Coordinates of C-alpha atoms in Angstrom, one line a residue:
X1 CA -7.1 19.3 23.6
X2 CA -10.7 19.2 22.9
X3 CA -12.7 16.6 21.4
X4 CA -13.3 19.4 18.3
X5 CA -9.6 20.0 17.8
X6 CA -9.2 16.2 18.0
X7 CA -11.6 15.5 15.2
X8 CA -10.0 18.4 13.5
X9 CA -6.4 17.2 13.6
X10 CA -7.4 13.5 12.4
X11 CA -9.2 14.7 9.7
X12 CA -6.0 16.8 8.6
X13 CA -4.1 13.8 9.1
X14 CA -6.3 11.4 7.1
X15 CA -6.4 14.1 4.5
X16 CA -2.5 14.2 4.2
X17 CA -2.1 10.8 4.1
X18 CA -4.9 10.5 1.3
X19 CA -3.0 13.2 -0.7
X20 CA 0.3 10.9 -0.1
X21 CA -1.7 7.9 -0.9
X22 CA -2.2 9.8 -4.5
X23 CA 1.1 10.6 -4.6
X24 CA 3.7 8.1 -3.2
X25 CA 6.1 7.1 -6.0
X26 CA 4.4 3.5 -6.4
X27 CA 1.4 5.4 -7.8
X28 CA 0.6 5.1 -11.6
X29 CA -0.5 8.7 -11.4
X30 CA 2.6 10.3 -10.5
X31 CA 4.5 8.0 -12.6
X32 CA 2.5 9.3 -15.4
X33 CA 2.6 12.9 -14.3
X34 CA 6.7 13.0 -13.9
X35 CA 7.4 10.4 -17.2
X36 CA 5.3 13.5 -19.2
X37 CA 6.8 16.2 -17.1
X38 CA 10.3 14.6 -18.6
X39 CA 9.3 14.3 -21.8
X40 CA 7.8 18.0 -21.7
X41 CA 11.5 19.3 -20.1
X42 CA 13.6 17.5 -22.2
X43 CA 11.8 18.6 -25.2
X44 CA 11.4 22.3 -23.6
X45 CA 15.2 22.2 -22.8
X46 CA 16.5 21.0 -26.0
X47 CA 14.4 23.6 -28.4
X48 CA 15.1 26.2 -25.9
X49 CA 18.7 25.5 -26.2
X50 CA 18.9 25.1 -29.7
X51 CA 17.0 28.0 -30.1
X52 CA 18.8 30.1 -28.1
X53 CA 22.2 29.2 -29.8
X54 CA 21.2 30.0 -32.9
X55 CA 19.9 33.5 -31.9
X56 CA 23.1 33.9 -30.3
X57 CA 25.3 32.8 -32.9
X58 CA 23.0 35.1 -35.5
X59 CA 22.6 38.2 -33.3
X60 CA 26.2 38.2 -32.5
X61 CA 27.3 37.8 -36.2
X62 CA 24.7 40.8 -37.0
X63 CA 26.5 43.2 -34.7
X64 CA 29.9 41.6 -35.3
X65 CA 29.3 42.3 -39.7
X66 CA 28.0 45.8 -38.8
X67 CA 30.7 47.1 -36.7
X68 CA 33.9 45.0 -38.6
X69 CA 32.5 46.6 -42.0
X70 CA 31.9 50.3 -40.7
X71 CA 35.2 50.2 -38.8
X72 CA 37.5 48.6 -42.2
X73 CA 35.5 51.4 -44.5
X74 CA 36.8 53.7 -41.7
X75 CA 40.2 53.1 -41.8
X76 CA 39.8 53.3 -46.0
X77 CA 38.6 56.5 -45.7
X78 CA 39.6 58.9 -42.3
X79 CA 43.2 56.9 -41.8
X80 CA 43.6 56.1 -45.5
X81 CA 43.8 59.9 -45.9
X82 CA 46.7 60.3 -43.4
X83 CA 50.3 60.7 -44.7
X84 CA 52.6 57.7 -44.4
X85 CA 53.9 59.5 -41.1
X86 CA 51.3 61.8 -39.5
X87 CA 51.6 63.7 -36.1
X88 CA 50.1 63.1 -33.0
X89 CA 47.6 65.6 -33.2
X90 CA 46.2 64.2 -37.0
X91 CA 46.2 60.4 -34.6
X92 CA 44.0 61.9 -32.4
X93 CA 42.2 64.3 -34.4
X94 CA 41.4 61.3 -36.9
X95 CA 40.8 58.7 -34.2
X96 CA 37.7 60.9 -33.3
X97 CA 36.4 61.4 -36.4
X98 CA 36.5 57.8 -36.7
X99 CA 35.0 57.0 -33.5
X100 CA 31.7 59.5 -34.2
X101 CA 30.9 56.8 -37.0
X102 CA 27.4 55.2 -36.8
X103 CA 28.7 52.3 -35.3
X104 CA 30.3 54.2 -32.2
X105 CA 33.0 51.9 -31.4
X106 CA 36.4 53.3 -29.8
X107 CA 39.3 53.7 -32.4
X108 CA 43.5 53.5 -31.4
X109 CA 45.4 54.3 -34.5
X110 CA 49.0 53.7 -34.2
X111 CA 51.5 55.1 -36.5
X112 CA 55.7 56.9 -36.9
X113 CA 56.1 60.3 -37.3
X114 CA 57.9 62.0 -39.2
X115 CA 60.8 61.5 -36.6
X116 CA 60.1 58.2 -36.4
X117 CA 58.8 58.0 -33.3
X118 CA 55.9 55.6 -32.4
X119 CA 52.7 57.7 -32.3
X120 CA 49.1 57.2 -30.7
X121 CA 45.8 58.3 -31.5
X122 CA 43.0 57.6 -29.6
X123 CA 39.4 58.7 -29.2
X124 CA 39.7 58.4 -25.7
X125 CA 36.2 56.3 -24.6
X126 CA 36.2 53.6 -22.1
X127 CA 39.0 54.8 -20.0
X128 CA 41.5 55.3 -22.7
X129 CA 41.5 52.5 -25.1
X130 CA 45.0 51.2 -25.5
X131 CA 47.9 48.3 -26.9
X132 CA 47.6 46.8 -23.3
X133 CA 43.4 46.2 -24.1
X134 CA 44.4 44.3 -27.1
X135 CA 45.3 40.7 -26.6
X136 CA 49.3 40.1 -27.9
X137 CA 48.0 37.1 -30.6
X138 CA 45.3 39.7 -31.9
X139 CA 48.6 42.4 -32.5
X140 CA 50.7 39.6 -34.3
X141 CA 48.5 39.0 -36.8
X142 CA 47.7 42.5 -37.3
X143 CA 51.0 43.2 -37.5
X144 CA 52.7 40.2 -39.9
X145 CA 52.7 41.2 -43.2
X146 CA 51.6 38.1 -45.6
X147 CA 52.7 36.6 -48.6
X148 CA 51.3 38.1 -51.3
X149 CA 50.0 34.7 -53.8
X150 CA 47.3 33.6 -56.3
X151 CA 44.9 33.0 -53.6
X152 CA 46.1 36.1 -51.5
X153 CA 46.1 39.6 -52.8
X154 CA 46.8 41.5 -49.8
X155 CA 49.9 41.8 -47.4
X156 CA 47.6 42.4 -44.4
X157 CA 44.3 41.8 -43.1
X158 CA 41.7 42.6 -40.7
X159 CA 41.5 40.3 -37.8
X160 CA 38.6 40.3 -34.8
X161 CA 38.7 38.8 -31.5
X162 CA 36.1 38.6 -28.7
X163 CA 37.0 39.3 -25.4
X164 CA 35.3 39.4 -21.8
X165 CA 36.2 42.4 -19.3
X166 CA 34.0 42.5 -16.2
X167 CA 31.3 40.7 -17.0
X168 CA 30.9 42.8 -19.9
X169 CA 31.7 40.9 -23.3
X170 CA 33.8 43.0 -26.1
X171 CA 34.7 43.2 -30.1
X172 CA 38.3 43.7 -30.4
X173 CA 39.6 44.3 -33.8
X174 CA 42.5 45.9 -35.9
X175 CA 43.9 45.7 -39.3
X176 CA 46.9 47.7 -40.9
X177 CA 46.6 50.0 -43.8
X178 CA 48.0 48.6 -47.3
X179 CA 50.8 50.6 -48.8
X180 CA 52.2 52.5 -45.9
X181 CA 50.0 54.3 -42.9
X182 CA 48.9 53.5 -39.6
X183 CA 47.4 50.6 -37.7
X184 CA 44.2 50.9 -36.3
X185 CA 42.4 49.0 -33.7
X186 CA 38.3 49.4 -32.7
X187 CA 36.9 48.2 -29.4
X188 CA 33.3 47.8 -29.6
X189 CA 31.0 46.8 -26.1
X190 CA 28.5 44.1 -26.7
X191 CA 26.6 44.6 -24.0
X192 CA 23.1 45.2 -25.5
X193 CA 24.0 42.5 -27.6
X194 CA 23.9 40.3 -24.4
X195 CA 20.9 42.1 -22.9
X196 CA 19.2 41.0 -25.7
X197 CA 20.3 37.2 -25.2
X198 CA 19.9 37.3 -22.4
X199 CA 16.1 38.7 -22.6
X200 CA 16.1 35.8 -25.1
X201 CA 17.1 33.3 -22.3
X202 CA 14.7 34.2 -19.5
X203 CA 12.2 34.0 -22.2
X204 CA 12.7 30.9 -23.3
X205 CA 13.5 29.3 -19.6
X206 CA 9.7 31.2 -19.0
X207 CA 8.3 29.2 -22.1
X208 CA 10.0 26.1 -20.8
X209 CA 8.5 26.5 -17.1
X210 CA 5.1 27.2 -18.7
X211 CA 5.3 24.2 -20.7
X212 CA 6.5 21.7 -17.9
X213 CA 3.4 23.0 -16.2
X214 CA 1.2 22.7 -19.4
X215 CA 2.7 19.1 -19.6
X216 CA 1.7 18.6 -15.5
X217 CA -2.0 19.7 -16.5
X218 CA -2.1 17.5 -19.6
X219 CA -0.6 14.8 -17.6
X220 CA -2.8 15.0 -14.9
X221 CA -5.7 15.0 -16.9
X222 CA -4.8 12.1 -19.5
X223 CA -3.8 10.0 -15.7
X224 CA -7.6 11.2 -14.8
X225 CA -8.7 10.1 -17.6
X226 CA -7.4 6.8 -17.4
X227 CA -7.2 5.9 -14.0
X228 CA -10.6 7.1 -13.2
X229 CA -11.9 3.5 -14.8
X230 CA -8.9 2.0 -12.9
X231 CA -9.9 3.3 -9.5
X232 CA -13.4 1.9 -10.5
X233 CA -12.6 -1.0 -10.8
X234 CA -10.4 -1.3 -8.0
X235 CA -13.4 0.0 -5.7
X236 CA -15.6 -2.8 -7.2
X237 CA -13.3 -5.8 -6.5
X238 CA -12.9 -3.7 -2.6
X239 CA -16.7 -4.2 -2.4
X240 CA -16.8 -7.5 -4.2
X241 CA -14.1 -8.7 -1.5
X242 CA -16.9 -7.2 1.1
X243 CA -19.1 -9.5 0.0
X244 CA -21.2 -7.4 -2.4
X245 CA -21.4 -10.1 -5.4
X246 CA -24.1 -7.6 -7.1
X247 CA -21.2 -5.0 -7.8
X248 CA -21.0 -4.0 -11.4
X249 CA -19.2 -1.9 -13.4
X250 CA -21.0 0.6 -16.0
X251 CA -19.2 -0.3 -19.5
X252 CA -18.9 2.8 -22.2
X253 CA -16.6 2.2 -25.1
X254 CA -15.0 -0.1 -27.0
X255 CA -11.0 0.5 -25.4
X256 CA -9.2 -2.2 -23.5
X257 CA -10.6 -0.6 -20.5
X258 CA -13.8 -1.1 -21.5
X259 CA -13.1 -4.6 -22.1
X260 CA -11.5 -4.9 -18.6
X261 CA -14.4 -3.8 -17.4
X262 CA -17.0 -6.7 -19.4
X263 CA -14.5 -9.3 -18.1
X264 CA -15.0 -8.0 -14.4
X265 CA -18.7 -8.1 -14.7
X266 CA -18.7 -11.2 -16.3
X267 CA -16.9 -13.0 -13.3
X268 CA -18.3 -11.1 -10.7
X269 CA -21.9 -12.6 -12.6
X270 CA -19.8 -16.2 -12.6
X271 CA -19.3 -15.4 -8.9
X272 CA -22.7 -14.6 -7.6
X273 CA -24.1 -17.4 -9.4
X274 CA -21.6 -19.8 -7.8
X275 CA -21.8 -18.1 -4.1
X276 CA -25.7 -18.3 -4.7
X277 CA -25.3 -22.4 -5.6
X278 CA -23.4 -23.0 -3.0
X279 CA -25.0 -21.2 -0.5
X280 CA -28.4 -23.2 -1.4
X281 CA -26.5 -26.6 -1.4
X282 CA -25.3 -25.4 1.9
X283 CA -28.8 -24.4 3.1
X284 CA -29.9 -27.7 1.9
X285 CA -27.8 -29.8 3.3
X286 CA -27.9 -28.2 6.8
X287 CA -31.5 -28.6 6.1
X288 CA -31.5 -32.3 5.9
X289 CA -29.6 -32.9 8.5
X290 CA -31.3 -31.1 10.2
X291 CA -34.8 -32.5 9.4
X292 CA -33.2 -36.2 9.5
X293 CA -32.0 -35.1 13.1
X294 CA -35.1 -33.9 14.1
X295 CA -37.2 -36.9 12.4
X296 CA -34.8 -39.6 14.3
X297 CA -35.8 -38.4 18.0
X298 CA -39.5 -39.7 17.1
X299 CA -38.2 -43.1 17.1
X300 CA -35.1 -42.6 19.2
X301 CA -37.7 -42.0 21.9
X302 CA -39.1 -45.1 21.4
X303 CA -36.1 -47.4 21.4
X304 CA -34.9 -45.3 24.2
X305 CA -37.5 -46.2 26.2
X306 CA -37.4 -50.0 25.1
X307 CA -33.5 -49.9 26.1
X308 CA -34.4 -48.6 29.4
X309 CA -36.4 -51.2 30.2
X310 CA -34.0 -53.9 28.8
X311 CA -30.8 -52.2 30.9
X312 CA -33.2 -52.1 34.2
X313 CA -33.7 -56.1 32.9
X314 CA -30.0 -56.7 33.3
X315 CA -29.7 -55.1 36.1
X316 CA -32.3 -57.4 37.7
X317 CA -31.0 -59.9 39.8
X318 CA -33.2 -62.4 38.9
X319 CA -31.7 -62.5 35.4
X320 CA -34.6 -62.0 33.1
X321 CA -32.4 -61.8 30.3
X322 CA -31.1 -64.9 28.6
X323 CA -27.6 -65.2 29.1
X324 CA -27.1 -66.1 25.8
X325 CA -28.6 -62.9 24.8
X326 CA -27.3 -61.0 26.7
X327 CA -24.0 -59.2 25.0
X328 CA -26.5 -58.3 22.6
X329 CA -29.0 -56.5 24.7
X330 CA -25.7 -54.9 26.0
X331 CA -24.7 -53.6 22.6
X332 CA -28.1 -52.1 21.6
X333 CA -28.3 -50.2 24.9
X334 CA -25.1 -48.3 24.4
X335 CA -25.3 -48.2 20.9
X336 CA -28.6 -46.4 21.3
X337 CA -27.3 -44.0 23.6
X338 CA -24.1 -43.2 21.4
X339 CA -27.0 -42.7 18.3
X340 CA -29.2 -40.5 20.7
X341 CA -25.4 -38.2 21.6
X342 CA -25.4 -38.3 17.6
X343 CA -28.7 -36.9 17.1
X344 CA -28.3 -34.5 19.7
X345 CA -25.0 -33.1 18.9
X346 CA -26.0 -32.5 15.3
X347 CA -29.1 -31.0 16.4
X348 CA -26.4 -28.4 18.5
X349 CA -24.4 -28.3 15.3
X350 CA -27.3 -26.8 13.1
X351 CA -28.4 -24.4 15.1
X352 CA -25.1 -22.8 15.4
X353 CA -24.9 -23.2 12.0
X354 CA -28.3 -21.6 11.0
X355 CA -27.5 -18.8 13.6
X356 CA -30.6 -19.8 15.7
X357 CA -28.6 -20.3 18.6
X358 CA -28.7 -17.7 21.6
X359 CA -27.9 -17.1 24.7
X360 CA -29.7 -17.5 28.2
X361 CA -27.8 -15.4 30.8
X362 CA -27.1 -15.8 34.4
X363 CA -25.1 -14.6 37.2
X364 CA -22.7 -17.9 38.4
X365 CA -20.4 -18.8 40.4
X366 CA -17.7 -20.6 38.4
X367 CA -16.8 -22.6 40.6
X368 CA -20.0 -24.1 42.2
X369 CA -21.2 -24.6 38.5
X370 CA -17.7 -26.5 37.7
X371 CA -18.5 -28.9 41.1
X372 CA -22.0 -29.2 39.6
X373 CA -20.8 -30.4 36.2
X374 CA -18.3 -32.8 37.8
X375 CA -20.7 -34.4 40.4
X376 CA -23.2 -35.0 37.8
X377 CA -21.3 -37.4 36.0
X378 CA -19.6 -38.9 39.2
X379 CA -16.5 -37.6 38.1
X380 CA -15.1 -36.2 41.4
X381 CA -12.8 -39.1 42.1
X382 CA -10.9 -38.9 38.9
X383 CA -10.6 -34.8 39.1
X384 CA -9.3 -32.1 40.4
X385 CA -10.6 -28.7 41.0
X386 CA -8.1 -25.8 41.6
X387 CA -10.8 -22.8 42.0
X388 CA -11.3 -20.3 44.8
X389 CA -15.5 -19.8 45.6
X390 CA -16.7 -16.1 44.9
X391 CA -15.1 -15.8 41.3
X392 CA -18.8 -14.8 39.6
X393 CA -19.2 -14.4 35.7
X394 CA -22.6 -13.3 33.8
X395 CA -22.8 -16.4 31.1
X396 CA -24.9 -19.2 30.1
X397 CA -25.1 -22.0 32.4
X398 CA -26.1 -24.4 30.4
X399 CA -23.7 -23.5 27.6
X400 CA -20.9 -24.0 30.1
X401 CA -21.5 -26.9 31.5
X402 CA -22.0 -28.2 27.7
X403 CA -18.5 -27.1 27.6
X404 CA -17.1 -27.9 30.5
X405 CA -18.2 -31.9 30.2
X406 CA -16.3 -31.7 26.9
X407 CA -13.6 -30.7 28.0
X408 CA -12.9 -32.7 31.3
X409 CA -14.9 -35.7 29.9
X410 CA -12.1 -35.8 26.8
X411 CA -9.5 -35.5 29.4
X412 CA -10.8 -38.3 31.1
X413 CA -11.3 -40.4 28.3
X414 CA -7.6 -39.8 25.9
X415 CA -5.2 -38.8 29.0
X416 CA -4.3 -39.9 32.0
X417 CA -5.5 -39.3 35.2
X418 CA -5.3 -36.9 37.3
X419 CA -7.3 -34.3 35.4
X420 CA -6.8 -30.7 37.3
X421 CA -9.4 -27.8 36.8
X422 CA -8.0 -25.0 37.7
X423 CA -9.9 -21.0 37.6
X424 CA -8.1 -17.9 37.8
X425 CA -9.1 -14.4 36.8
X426 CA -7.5 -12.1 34.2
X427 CA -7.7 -8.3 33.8
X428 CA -7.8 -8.1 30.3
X429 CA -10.4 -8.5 28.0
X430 CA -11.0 -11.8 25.6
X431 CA -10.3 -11.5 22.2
X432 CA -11.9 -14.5 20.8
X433 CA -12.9 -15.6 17.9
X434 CA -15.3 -12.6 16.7
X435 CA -12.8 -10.0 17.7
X436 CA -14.9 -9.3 20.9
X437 CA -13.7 -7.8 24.3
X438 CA -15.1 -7.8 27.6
X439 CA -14.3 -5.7 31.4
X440 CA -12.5 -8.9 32.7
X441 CA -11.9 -12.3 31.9
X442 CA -12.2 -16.2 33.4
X443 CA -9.5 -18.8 32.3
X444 CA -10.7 -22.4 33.0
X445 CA -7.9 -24.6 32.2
X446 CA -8.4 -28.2 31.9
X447 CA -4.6 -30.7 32.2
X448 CA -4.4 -34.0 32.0
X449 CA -1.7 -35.9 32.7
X450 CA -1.9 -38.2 29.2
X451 CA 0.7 -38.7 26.5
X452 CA -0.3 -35.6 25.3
X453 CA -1.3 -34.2 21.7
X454 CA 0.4 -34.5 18.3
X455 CA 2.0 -31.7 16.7
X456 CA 0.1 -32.7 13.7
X457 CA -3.2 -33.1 15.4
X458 CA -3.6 -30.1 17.3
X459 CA -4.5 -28.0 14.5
X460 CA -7.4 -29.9 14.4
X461 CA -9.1 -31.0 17.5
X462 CA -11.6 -28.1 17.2
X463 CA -12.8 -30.2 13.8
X464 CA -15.7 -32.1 13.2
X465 CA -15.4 -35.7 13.1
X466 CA -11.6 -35.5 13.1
X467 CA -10.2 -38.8 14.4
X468 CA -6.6 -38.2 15.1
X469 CA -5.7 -41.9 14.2
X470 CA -7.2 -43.7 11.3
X471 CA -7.0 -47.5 12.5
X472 CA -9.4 -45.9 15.2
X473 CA -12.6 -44.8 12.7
X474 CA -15.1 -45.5 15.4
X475 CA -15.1 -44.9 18.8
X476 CA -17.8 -44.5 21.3
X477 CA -18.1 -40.2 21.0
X478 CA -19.5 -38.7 18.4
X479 CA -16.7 -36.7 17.2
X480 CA -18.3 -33.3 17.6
X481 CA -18.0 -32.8 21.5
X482 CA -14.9 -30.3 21.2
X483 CA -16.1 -28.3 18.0
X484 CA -19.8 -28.2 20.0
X485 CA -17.5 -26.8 23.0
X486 CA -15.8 -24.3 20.9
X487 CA -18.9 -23.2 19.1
X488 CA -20.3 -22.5 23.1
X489 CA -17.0 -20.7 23.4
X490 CA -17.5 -18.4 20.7
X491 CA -20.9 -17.5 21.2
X492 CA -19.8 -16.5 24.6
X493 CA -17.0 -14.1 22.8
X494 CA -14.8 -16.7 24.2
X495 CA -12.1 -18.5 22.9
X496 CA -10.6 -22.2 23.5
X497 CA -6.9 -23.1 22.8
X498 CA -5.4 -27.4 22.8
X499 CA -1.6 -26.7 23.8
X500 CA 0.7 -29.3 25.2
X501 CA 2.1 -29.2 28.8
X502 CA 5.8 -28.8 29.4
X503 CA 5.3 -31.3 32.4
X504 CA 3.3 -33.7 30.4
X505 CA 0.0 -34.3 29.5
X506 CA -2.5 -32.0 27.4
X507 CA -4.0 -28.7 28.2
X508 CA -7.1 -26.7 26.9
X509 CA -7.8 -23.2 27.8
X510 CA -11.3 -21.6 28.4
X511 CA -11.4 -17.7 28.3
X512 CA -14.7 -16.4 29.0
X513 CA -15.4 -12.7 29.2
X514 CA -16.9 -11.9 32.9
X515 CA -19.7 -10.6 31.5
X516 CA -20.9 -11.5 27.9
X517 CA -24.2 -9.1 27.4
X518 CA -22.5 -7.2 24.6
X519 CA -20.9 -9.8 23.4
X520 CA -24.4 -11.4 23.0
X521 CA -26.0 -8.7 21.6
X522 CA -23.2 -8.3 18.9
X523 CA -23.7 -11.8 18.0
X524 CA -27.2 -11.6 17.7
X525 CA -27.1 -8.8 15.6
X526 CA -24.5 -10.6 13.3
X527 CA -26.7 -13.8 13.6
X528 CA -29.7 -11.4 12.1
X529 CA -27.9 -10.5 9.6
X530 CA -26.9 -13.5 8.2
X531 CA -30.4 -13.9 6.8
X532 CA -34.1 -15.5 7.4
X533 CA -33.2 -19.0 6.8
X534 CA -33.8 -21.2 9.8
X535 CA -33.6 -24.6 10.6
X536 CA -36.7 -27.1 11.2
X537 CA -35.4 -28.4 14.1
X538 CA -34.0 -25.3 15.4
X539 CA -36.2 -25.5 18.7
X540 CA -35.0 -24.9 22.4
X541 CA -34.2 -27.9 22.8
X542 CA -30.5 -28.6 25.0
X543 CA -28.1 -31.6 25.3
X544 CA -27.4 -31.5 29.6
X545 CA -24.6 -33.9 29.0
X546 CA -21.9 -32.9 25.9
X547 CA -20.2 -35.7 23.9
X548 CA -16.8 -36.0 24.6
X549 CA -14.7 -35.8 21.1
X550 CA -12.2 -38.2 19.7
X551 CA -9.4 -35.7 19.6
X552 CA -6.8 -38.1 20.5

């Protein structure tokens, strides 16, 4: 398939699912469309059917009057004129004359003779209408002679009945002669009759389609109408959500809509005012420390120097320093160099937060730079390096060794010797913390063989000045060694994980991509982007030696 038909079939499929999107049945759209399209057929349905019934019932009464009056007025006049006992031939002869009547319905008379034999006239239409077409309940009461009373002046009476014969519904009726003569029965076809109804009915089920589909348009464009400010809205939080706090809505009249609208620009304006405070008490408190970090090294330089020359005093062995004094000249010097790690590692800390901090690249080996880091700081007694020569990675040098002397010197410090290094190399990418990915990855783990980590605290030895135990508020690290390592990590597109061994003993995993160029130029970009503010202090200045944190 070609890269043309490729583009062609997602763009068919994002449109379909678009179209579903609109129409699955959570949507207020559709709901709206089929709760009218209801409303429309139930309304459409019940005044079609009403309608329809009473046509019925009136068109069918019509015909029914017509042909009941013409064929008694009939009977009064063509059989009324027979003698009590006519012939065959007057039967038949009369029967016709009957049946050419205006309402051309077929006529059976039935009558004696003047032998007394049972006689039949008929006009002979629809295949010979006779006693077997009349149903037996309709030739009873034709045929039972009444009671004549107040309320009853006649003996007999004409009675009707409807029948159905092949689809084709018929208007059976018959009714016997007062004073002597013969019976008569009419059969009448109502089949225009039901042409007409149903021509009536396919009408109406017409005008009841058309208005389901009128009610489909009018639903559709009253949902329109009122979702359009809903989807607004729902596109502005989207892009408020982004980030866009300057999203507003345009406001035009006075419905609850347009009120819903007001109260989303008034907290998106509550918002951006808020963001914009606390991003400038942000800025401004990176800013001091920042500035106070920068404005200590003056000094620190100073009293450095001073402590230099007071530890090179006690390591004299001619004693120049009172004994006395001693434990204090002690204390300074380390406390000095603790406060100089302090300065340092908060120096590291606000350039990653101000985004200053980049990248200076460099084809390693990781395993030479992890002996150089360990032989440093005289640290090749108490570890152990697992890590084949040859395994080469494009990354900072400095920034790893920052990280590695982290990681190993918090190993060294919180669990139990031996610490093992160990390197190995992974096919896949990294995903770390910014999402990135890279042709290849390092793992450096770091295992101690300590107590290992609390459940409860490894969720936070990445954070800044946790101390895992409370009775233990100072100790000689600064408490930003591991967050400076993971900071080194993710600048890298690299991640770091704190995990427990099954065998004892904490472990932390370093996965650097093998080569972080576009990582770094992602993160650059992003850094860009973040905006023009800067740190005073943010110089090139670099820490050789990390803190080691108090995670445990």
């Amino acid at each position: 398939m070609t890269q043309e038909h490729q583009g062609g079939a997602r763009g068919w499929s994002a449109a379909r699912k678009g179209v579903w999107s609109r129409l699955r049945f959570t949507s207020l759209r559709l709901r709206l469309v089929v709760v009218f399209g209801l409303v429309a057929l139930t309304a459409a349905v019940s005044a079609s059917g009403i309608a329809y019934w009473l046509n019925r019932e009136a068109v069918l009464t019509r015909a029914q009057d017509a042909v009941l009056r013409g064929f008694e007025q009939e009977m009064q006049n063509r059989a009324g004129a027979l003698p009590e006992h006519p012939t065959q031939d007057e039967l038949q002869h009369t029967a016709g004359q009957m049946a050419n009547s205006s309402q051309r319905f077929t006529v059976l008379l039935v009558a004696e003779d003047p032998e007394g034999r049972t006689v039949y006239g008929s006009s002979g239409g629809l295949n010979g209408f006779s006693l077997r077409d009349v149903p037996a309940s309709l030739r009873e009461a034709i045929t039972e002679q009444q009671e004549i009373t107040s309320t009853n002046e006649h003996a007999y009476h004409l009675y009707w009945q409807r029948i159905v014969d092949g689809d084709t519904p018929y208007l059976v009726a018959g009714t016997r002669l007062i004073g002597g003569g013969p019976t008569g029965y009419m059969l009448k076809s109502l089949e225009p009759e039901a042409k007409d109804l149903n021509s009536l009915a396919w009408s109406l089920g017409i005008a009841t389609g058309l208005a389901l589909i009128g009610s489909a348009l009018l639903a559709q464009a009253l949902a329109t109408t009122v979702l359009k400010p809903v989807q607004r809205l729902g596109a502005a939080a989207r892009r408020l959500g982004e980030g866009r706090l300057d999203t507003r809505l345009r406001v035009s009249g006075t419905d609850e809509l347009a009120d819903l609208s007001r109260t989303f620009n008034k907290a998106a304006e509550a918002l951006e005012k808020r963001v914009a405070d606390m991003a400038a008490r942000d800025e401004a408190s990176r800013r001091f420390v920042a500035d106070m970090s920068h404005e200590l090294r003056t000094p620190l330089t100073a009293i450095t120097a001073v402590t230099e020359v007071l530890e090179e005093e006690l390591e004299f062995e001619g004693g120049g320093i009172d004994p006395m004094i001693e434990p204090a000249v002690r204390l300074v010097v380390s406390e000095t160099r603790r406060l100089n790690d302090l300065v340092e590692n908060l120096m590291e800390v606000t350039r990653f937060d101000a985004g200053t901090a980049r990248l200076v690249l460099d084809d390693v080996d990781v395993a030479d730079q992890i002996t150089a880091c360990i032989d440093a700081r005289a640290w090749l007694d108490a570890v152990e390096l697992d890590a084949e020569r040859g395994i080469h990675a494009r990354i900072d040098p400095r920034r790893l060794d920052v990280i590695l002397a982290n990681l190993i010197g918090n190993a060294l410090k919180h669990g139990g010797s031996p610490v093992r290094v160990s390197v190995r190399e992974c096919a896949k990418g990294v995903g770390g913390a910014e999402g990135a990915e890279g042709p290849g990855a390092v793992v450096i783990e770091v295992r101690d063989h300590g107590p290992g980590i609390p459940e409860d605290v490894l969720p936070h030895v990445f954070d800044r000045f946790y101390k895992a135990s409370a009775s233990r508020p100072r100790s000689e690290g600064s408490g930003l060694g591991l967050s400076i390592a993971l900071e080194n990590a993710h600048i890298h597109g690299g991640e770091i994980t704190a995990a427990n061994s099954p065998e004892g003993g904490a472990v932390f995993t370093l996965r650097l991509p093998r080569d972080v160029s576009a990582s770094a130029e992602r993160d650059a970009e992003a850094q860009d982007a973040r905006g023009d503010a800067e740190s005073p202090s943010g110089r090139t200045g670099a820490k050789d030696e990390g803190a080691e944190g108090d995670a445990r």
